[in-house]
mmCIF file of C-alpha atoms and ligand atoms in Angstrom:
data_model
loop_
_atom_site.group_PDB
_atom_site.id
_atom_site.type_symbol
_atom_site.label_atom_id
_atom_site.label_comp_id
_atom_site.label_asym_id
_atom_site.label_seq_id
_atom_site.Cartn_x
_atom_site.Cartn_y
_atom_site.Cartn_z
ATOM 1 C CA UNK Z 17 2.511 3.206 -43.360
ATOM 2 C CA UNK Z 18 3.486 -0.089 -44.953
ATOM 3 C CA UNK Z 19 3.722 -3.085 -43.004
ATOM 4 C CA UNK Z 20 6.466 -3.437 -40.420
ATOM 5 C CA UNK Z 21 10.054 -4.521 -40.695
ATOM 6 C CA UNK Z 22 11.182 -6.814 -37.744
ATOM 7 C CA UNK Z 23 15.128 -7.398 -37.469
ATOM 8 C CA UNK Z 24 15.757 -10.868 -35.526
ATOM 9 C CA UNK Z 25 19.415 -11.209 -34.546
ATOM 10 C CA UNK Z 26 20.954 -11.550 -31.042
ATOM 11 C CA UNK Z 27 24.184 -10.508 -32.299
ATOM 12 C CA UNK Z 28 23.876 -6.983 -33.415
ATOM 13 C CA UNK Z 29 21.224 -4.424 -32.824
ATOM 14 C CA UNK Z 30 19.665 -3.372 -35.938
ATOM 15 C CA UNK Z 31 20.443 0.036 -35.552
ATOM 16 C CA UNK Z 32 22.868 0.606 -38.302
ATOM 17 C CA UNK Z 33 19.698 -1.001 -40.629
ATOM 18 C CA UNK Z 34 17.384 1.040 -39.142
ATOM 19 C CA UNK Z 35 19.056 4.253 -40.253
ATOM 20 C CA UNK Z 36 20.327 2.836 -44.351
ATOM 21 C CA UNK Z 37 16.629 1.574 -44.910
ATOM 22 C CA UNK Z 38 15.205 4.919 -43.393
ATOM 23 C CA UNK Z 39 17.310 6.662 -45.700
ATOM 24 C CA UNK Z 40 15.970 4.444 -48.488
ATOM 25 C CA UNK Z 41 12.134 3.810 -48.129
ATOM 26 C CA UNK Z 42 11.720 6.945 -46.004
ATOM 27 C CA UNK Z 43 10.100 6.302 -42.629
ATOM 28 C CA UNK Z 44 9.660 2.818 -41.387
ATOM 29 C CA UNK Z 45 7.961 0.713 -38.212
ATOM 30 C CA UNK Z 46 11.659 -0.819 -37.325
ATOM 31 C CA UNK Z 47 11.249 -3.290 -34.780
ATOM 32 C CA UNK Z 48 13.434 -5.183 -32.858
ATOM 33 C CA UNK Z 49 13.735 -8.258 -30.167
ATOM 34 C CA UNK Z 50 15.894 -5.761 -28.133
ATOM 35 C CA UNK Z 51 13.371 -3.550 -28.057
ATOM 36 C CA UNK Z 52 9.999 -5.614 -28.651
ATOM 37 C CA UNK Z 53 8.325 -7.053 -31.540
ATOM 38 C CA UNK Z 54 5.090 -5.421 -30.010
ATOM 39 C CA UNK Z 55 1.540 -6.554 -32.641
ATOM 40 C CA UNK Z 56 2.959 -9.287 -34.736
ATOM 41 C CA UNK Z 57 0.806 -9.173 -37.137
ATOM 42 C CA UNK Z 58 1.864 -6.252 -38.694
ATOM 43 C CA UNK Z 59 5.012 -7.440 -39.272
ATOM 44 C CA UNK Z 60 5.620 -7.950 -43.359
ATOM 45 C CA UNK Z 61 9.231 -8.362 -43.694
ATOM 46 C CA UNK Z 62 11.582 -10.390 -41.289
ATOM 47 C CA UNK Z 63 15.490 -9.731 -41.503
ATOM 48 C CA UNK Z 64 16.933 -12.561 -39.573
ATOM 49 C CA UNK Z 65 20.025 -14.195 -38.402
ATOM 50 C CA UNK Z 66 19.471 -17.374 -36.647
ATOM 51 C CA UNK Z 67 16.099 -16.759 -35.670
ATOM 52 C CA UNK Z 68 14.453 -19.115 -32.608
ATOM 53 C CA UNK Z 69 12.858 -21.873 -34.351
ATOM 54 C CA UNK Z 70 8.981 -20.873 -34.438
ATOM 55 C CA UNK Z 71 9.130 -17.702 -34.270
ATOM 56 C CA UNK Z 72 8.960 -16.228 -37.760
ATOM 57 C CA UNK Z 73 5.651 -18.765 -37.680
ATOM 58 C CA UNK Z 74 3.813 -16.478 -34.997
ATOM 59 C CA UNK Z 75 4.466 -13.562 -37.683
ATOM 60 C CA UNK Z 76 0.640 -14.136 -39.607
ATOM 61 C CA UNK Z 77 1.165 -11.440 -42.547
ATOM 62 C CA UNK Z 78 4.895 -12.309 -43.143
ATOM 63 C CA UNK Z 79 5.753 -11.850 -46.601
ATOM 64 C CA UNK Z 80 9.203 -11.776 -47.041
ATOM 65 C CA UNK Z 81 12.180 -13.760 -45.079
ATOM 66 C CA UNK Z 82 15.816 -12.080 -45.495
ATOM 67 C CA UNK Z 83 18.862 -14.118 -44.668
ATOM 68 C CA UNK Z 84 21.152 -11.489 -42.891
ATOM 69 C CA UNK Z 85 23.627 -14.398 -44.095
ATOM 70 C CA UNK Z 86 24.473 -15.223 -47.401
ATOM 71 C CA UNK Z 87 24.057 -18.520 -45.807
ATOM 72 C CA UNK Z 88 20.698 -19.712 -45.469
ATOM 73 C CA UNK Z 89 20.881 -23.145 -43.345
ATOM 74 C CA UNK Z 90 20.031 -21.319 -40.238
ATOM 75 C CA UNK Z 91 16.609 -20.364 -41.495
ATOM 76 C CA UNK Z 92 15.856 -24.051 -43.549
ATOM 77 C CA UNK Z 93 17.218 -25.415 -39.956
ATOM 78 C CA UNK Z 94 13.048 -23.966 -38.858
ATOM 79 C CA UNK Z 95 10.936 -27.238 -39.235
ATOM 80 C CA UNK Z 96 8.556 -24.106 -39.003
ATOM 81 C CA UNK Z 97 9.639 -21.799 -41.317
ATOM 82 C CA UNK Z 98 6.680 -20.396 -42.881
ATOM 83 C CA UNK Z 99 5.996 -20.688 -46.638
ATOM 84 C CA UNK Z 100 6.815 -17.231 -47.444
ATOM 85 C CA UNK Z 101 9.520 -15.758 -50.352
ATOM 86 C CA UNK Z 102 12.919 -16.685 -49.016
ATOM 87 C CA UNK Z 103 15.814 -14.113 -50.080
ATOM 88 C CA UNK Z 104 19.116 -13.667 -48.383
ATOM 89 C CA UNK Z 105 21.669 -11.070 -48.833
ATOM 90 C CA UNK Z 106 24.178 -11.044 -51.564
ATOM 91 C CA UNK Z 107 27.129 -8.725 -50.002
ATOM 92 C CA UNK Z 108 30.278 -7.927 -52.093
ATOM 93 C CA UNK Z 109 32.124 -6.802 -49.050
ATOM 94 C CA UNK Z 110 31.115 -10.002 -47.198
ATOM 95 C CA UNK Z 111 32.601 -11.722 -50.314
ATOM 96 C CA UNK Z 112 35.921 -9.189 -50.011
ATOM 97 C CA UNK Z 113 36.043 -10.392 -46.370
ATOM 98 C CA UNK Z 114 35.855 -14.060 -47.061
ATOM 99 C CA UNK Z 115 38.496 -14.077 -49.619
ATOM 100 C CA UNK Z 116 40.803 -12.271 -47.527
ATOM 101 C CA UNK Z 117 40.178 -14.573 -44.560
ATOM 102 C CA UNK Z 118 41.236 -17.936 -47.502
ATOM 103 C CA UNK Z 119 43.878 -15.987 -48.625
ATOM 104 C CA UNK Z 120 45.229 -14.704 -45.317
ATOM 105 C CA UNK Z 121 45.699 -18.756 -44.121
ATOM 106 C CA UNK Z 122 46.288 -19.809 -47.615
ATOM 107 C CA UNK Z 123 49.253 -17.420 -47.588
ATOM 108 C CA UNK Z 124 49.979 -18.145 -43.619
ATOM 109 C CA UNK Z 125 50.693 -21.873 -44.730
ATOM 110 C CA UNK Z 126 52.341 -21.750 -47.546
ATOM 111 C CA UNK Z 127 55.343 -19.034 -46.508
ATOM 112 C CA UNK Z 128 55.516 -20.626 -43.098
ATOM 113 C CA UNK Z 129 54.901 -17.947 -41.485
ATOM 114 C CA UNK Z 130 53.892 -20.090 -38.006
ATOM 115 C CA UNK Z 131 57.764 -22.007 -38.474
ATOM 116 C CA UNK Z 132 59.401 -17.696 -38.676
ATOM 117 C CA UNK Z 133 57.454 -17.104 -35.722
ATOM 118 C CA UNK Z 134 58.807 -20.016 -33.481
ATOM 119 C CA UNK Z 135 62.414 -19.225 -34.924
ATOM 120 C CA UNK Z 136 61.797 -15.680 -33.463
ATOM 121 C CA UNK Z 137 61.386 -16.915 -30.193
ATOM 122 C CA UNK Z 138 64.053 -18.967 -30.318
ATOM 123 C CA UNK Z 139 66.377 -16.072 -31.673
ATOM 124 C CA UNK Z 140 67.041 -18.490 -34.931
ATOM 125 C CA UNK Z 141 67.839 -17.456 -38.286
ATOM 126 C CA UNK Z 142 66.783 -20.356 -40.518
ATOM 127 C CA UNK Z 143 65.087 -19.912 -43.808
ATOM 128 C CA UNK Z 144 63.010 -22.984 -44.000
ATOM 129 C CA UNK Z 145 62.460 -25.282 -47.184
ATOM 130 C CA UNK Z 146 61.308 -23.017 -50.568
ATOM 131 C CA UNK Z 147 58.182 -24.705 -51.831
ATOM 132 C CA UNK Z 148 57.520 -22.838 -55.136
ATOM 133 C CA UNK Z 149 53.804 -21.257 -56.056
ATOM 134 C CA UNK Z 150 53.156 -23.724 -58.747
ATOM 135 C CA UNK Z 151 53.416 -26.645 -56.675
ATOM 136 C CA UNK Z 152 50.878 -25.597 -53.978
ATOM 137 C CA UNK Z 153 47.701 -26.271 -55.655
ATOM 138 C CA UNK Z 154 44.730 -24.983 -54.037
ATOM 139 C CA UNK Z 155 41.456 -25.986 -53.415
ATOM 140 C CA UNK Z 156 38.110 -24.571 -53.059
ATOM 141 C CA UNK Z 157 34.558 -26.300 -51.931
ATOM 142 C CA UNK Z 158 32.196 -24.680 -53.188
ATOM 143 C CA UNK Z 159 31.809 -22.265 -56.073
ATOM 144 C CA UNK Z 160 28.962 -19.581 -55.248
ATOM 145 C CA UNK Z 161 29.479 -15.986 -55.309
ATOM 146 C CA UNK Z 162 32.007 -16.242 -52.185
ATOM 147 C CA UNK Z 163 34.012 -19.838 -53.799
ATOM 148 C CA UNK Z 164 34.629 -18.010 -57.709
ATOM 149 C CA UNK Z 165 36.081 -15.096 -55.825
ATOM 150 C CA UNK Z 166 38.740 -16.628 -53.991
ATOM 151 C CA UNK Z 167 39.641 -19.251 -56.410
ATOM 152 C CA UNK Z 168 40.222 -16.072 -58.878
ATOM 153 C CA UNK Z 169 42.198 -14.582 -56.244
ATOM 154 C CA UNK Z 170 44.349 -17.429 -55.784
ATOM 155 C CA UNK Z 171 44.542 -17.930 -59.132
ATOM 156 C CA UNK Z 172 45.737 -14.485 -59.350
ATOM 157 C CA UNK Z 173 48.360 -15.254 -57.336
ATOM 158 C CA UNK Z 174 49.959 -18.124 -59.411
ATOM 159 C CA UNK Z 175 48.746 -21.013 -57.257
ATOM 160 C CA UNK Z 176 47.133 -23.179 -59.555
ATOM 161 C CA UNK Z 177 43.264 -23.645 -58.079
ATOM 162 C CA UNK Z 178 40.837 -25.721 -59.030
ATOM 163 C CA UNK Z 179 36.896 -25.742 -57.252
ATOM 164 C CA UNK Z 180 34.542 -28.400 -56.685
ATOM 165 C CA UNK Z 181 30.448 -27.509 -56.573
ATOM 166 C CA UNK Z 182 27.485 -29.821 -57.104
ATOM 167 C CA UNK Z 183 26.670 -28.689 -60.460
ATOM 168 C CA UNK Z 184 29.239 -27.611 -63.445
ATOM 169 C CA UNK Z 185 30.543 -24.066 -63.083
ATOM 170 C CA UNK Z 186 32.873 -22.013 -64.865
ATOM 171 C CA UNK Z 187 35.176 -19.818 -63.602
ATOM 172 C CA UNK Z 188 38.073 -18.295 -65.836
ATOM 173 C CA UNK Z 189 41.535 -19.603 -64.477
ATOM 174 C CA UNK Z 190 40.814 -22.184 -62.299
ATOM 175 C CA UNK Z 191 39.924 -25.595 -63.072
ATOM 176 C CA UNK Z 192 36.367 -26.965 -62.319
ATOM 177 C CA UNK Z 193 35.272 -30.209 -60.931
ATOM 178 C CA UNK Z 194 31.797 -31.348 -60.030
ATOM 179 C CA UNK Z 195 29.426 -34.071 -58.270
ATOM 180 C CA UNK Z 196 30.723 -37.047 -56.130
ATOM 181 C CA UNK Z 197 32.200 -39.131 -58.893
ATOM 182 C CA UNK Z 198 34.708 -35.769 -59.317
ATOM 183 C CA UNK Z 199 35.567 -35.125 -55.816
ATOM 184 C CA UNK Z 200 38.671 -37.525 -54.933
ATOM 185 C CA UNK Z 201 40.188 -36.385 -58.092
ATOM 186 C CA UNK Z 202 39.696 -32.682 -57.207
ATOM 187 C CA UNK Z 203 41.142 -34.038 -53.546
ATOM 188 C CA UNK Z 204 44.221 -35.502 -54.901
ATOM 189 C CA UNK Z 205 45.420 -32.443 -56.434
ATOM 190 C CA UNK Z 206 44.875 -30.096 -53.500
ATOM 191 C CA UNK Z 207 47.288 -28.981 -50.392
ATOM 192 C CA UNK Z 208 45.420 -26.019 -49.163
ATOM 193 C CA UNK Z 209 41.360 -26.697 -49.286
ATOM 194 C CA UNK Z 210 39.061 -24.507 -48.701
ATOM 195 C CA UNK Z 211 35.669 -24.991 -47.779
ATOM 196 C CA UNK Z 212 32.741 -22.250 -48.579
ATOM 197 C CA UNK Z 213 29.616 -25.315 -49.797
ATOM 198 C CA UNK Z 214 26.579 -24.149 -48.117
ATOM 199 C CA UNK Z 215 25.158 -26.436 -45.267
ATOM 200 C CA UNK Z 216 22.819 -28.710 -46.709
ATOM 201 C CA UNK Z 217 21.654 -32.245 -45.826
ATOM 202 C CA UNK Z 218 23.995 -33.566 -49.436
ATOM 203 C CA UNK Z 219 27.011 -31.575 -47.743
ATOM 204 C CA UNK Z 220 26.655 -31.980 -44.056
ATOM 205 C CA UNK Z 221 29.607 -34.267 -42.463
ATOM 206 C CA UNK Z 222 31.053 -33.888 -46.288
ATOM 207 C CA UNK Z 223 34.915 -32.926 -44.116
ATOM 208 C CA UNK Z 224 35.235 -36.230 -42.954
ATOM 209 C CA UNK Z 225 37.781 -39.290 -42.657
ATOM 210 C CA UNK Z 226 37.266 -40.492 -46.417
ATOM 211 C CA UNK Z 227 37.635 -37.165 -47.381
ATOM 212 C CA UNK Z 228 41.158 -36.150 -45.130
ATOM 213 C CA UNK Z 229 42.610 -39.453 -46.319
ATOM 214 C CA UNK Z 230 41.756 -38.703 -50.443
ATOM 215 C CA UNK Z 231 43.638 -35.266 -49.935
ATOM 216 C CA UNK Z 232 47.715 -35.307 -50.124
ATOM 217 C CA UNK Z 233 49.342 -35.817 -46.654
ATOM 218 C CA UNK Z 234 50.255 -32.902 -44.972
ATOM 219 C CA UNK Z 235 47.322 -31.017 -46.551
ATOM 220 C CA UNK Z 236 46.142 -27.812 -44.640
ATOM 221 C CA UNK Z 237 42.245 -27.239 -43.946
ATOM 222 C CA UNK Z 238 40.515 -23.795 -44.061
ATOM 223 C CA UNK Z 239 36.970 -24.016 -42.838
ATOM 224 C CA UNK Z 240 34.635 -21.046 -43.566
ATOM 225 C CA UNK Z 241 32.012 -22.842 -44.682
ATOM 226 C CA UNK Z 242 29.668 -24.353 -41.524
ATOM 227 C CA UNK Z 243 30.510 -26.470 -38.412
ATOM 228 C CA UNK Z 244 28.209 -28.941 -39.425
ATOM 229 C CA UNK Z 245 30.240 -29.928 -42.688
ATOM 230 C CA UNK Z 246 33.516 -31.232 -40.213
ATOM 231 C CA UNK Z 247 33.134 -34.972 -38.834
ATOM 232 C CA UNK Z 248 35.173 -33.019 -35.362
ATOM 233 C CA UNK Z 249 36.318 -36.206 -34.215
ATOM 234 C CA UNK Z 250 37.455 -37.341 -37.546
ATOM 235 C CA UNK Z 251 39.407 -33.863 -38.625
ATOM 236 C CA UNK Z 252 41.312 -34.357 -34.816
ATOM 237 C CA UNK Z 253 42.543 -37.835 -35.757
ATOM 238 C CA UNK Z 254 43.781 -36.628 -39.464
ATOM 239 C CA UNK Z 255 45.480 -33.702 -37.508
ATOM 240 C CA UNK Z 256 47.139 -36.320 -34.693
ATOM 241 C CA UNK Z 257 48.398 -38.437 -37.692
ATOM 242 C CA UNK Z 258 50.180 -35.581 -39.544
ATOM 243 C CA UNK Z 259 47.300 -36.459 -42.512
ATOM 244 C CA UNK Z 260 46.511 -32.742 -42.235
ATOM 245 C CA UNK Z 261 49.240 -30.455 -40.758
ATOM 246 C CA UNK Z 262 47.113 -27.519 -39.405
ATOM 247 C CA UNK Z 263 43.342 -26.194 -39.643
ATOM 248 C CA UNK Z 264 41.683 -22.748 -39.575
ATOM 249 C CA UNK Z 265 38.308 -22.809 -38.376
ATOM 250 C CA UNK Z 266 36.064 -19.953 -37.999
ATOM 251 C CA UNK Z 267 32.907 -21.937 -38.005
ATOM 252 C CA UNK Z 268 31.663 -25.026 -35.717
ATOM 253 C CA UNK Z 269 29.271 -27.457 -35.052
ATOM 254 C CA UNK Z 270 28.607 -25.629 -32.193
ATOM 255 C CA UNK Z 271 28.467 -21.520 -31.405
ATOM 256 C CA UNK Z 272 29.981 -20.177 -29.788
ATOM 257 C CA UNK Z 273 32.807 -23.289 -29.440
ATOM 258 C CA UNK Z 274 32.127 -24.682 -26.084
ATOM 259 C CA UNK Z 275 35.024 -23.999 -23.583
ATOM 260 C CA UNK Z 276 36.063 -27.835 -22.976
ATOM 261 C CA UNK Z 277 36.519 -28.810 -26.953
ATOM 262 C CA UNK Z 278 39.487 -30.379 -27.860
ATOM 263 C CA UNK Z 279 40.263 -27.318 -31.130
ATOM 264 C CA UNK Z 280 40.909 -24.957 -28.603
ATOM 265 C CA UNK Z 281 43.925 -25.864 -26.758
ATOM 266 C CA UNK Z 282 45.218 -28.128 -30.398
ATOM 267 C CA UNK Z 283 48.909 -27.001 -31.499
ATOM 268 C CA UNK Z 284 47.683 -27.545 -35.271
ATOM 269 C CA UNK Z 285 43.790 -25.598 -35.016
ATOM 270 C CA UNK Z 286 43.393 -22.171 -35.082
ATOM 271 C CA UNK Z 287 40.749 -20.940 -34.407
ATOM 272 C CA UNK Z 288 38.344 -17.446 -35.161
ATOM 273 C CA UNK Z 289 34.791 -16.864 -33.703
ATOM 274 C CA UNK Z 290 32.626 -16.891 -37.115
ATOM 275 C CA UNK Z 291 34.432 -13.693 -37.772
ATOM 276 C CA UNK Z 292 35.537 -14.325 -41.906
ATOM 277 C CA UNK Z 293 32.238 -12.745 -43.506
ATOM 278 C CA UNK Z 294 30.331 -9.946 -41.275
ATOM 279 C CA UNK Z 295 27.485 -8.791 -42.860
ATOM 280 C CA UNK Z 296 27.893 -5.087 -43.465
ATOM 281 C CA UNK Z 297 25.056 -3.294 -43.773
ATOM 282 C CA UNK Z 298 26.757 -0.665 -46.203
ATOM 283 C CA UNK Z 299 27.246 -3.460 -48.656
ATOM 284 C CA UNK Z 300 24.824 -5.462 -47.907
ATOM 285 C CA UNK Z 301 21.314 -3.454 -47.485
ATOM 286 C CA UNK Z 302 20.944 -2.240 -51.755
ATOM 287 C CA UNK Z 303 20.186 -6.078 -52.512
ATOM 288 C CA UNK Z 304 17.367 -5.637 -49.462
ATOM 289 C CA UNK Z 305 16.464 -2.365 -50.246
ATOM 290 C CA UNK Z 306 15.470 -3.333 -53.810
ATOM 291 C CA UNK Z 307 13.720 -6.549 -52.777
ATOM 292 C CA UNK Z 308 11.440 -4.825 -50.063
ATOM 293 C CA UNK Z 309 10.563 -1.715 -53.037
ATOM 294 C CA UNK Z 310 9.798 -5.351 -55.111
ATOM 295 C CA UNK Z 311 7.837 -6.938 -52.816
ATOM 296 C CA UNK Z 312 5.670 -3.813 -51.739
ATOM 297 C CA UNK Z 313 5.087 -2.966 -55.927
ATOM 298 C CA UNK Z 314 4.854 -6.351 -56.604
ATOM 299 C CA UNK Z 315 7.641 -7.260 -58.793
ATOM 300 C CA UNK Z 316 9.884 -10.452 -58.903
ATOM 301 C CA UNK Z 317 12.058 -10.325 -56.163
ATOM 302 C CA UNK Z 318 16.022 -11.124 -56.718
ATOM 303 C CA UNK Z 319 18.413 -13.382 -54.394
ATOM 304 C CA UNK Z 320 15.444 -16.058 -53.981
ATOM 305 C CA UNK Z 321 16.794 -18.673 -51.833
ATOM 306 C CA UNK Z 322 15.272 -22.575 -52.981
ATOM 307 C CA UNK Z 323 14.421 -24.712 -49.819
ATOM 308 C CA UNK Z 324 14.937 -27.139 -51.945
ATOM 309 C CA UNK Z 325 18.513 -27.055 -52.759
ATOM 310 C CA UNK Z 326 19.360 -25.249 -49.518
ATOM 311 C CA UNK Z 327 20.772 -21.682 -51.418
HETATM 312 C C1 GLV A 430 27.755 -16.015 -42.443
HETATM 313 O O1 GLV A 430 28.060 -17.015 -41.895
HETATM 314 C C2 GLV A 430 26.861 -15.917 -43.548
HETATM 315 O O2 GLV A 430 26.128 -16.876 -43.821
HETATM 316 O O3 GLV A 430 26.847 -14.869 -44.210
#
């Protein structure tokens, strides 16, 4: 038998991969943390999620690393991270998901819908102030697989949407910015932002005070990016001025969100547990499928991840 597949994540149990890639390759050494890693050194692919820093370095034939994110900063995060091939998953249902998660507080915002709830309670019938689709402009951080998708969705919509990425991209409908000398520009014409950039040491602390005070006031924040791109401290005070009139955060600088942080019990956060993208193994095991046939015939594998750039 080929050499052994380990699945590292404490937050689901491999199972469901187990059976899809059992069905695929026919049968396989599956292991597990759950259930024991047993001889490391037979293991010759690692699917991980989060993994404890070190311990993909123990594995001595390791030959393949697969993000079971599409984000890849909690492998780089590894000052050990061996110096095998680096892939992660590229999941069109994760993409679905994130979308609808942007569009779900994109559209939450802009009808009100928080304002209709309140006048519920209160037994109130008052139609609050029309703000037409035009003149919400929207937009996204980052333009990867996960940023064209919304900001086409959006755009769909009517809301005009622009995206800002490190390097020039084009995406049909919405306008494109890129690189630092672009980004208050792209800020000054946005009231919803979304944030998808991948954590890297260029974007980390990017969501802070320069940034809240280049967007419009009143601007609304949707965070599905990573914790570690909000200055916390500096998105409370742009919240406590009325700079930014809400937030929806579903990631954080620290997971799960510690039960004494300020977002929690804040009128203007709300707040999901990493919940917008979950990586589905229906969707997202063909990508690994075809990357472990590739790496045991020896062909190029696809969704290589660069260290260097962080995705
Ligand atoms: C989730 O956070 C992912 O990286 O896919």
């Amino acid at each position: 038998m080929a050499g052994a597949i380990a699945y590292i994540s404490r937050d689901t149990d491999g199972v469901a991969w187990n059976k899809i890639l059992t069905e695929a390759l026919g049968p396989l050494d599956f292991r597990t943390i759950a259930n024991g890693l047993g001889k490391t050194d037979d293991i010759e692919v690692a699917l991980a999620w989060k993994p404890e820093p070190g311990l993909l370095a123990t594995f001595k034939n390791l030959r393949m690393i697969v993000s079971l994110g599409m984000g890849v900063d909690h492998l780089l995060a590894d000052d050990k991270l061996p110096h095998v091939a680096i892939t992660r998953i590229m999941d069109d249902g994760l993409v679905g998901q994130m979308s609808e998660y942007a569009l779900y507080w994109g559209l939450w915002h802009h009808r009100d819908i928080e304002r209709y709830a309140a006048s519920q309670r209160a037994k109130k019938w008052k139609p609050e102030e029309f703000v037409d689709t035009i003149d919400r402009r929207i937009g996204i951080m980052g333009l990867g697989s996960i940023g064209q998708d919304t900001s086409r969705k959006f755009a769909a919509l009517g809301f005009p949407t622009a995206g800002w990425s490190r390097t020039a991209k084009t995406v049909p409908g919405v306008e494109t910015f890129h690189g630092r000398d672009s980004l208050a520009m792209f800020l000054g014409r946005t009231n919803i932002l979304v944030n998808v950039l991948p954590l890297t040491r260029e974007t980390r602390g990017l969501l802070d005070k320069t940034l809240f005070a280049a967007l419009p006031k009143g601007s609304f924040v949707i965070n599905m990016g990573r914790g570690g791109h909000v200055v916390d401290e500096d998105l409370l005070a742009a919240l406590n001025s009325g700079q930014i009139s809400g937030a929806a955060l579903d990631v954080f600088n620290v997971e799960p969100l510690p039960p004494n942080h300020p977002y929690w019990a804040h009128p203007k956060v709300h707040i999901t547990p990493h919940m917008a993208g979950y990586t589905n193994p229906r969707t997202a095991s063909p990508g690994v499928i075809e990357n472990i046939k590739r790496l045991r015939s020896g062909r190029e594998l696809i969704h290589r991840v660069d260290p260097k750039t962080g995705y």
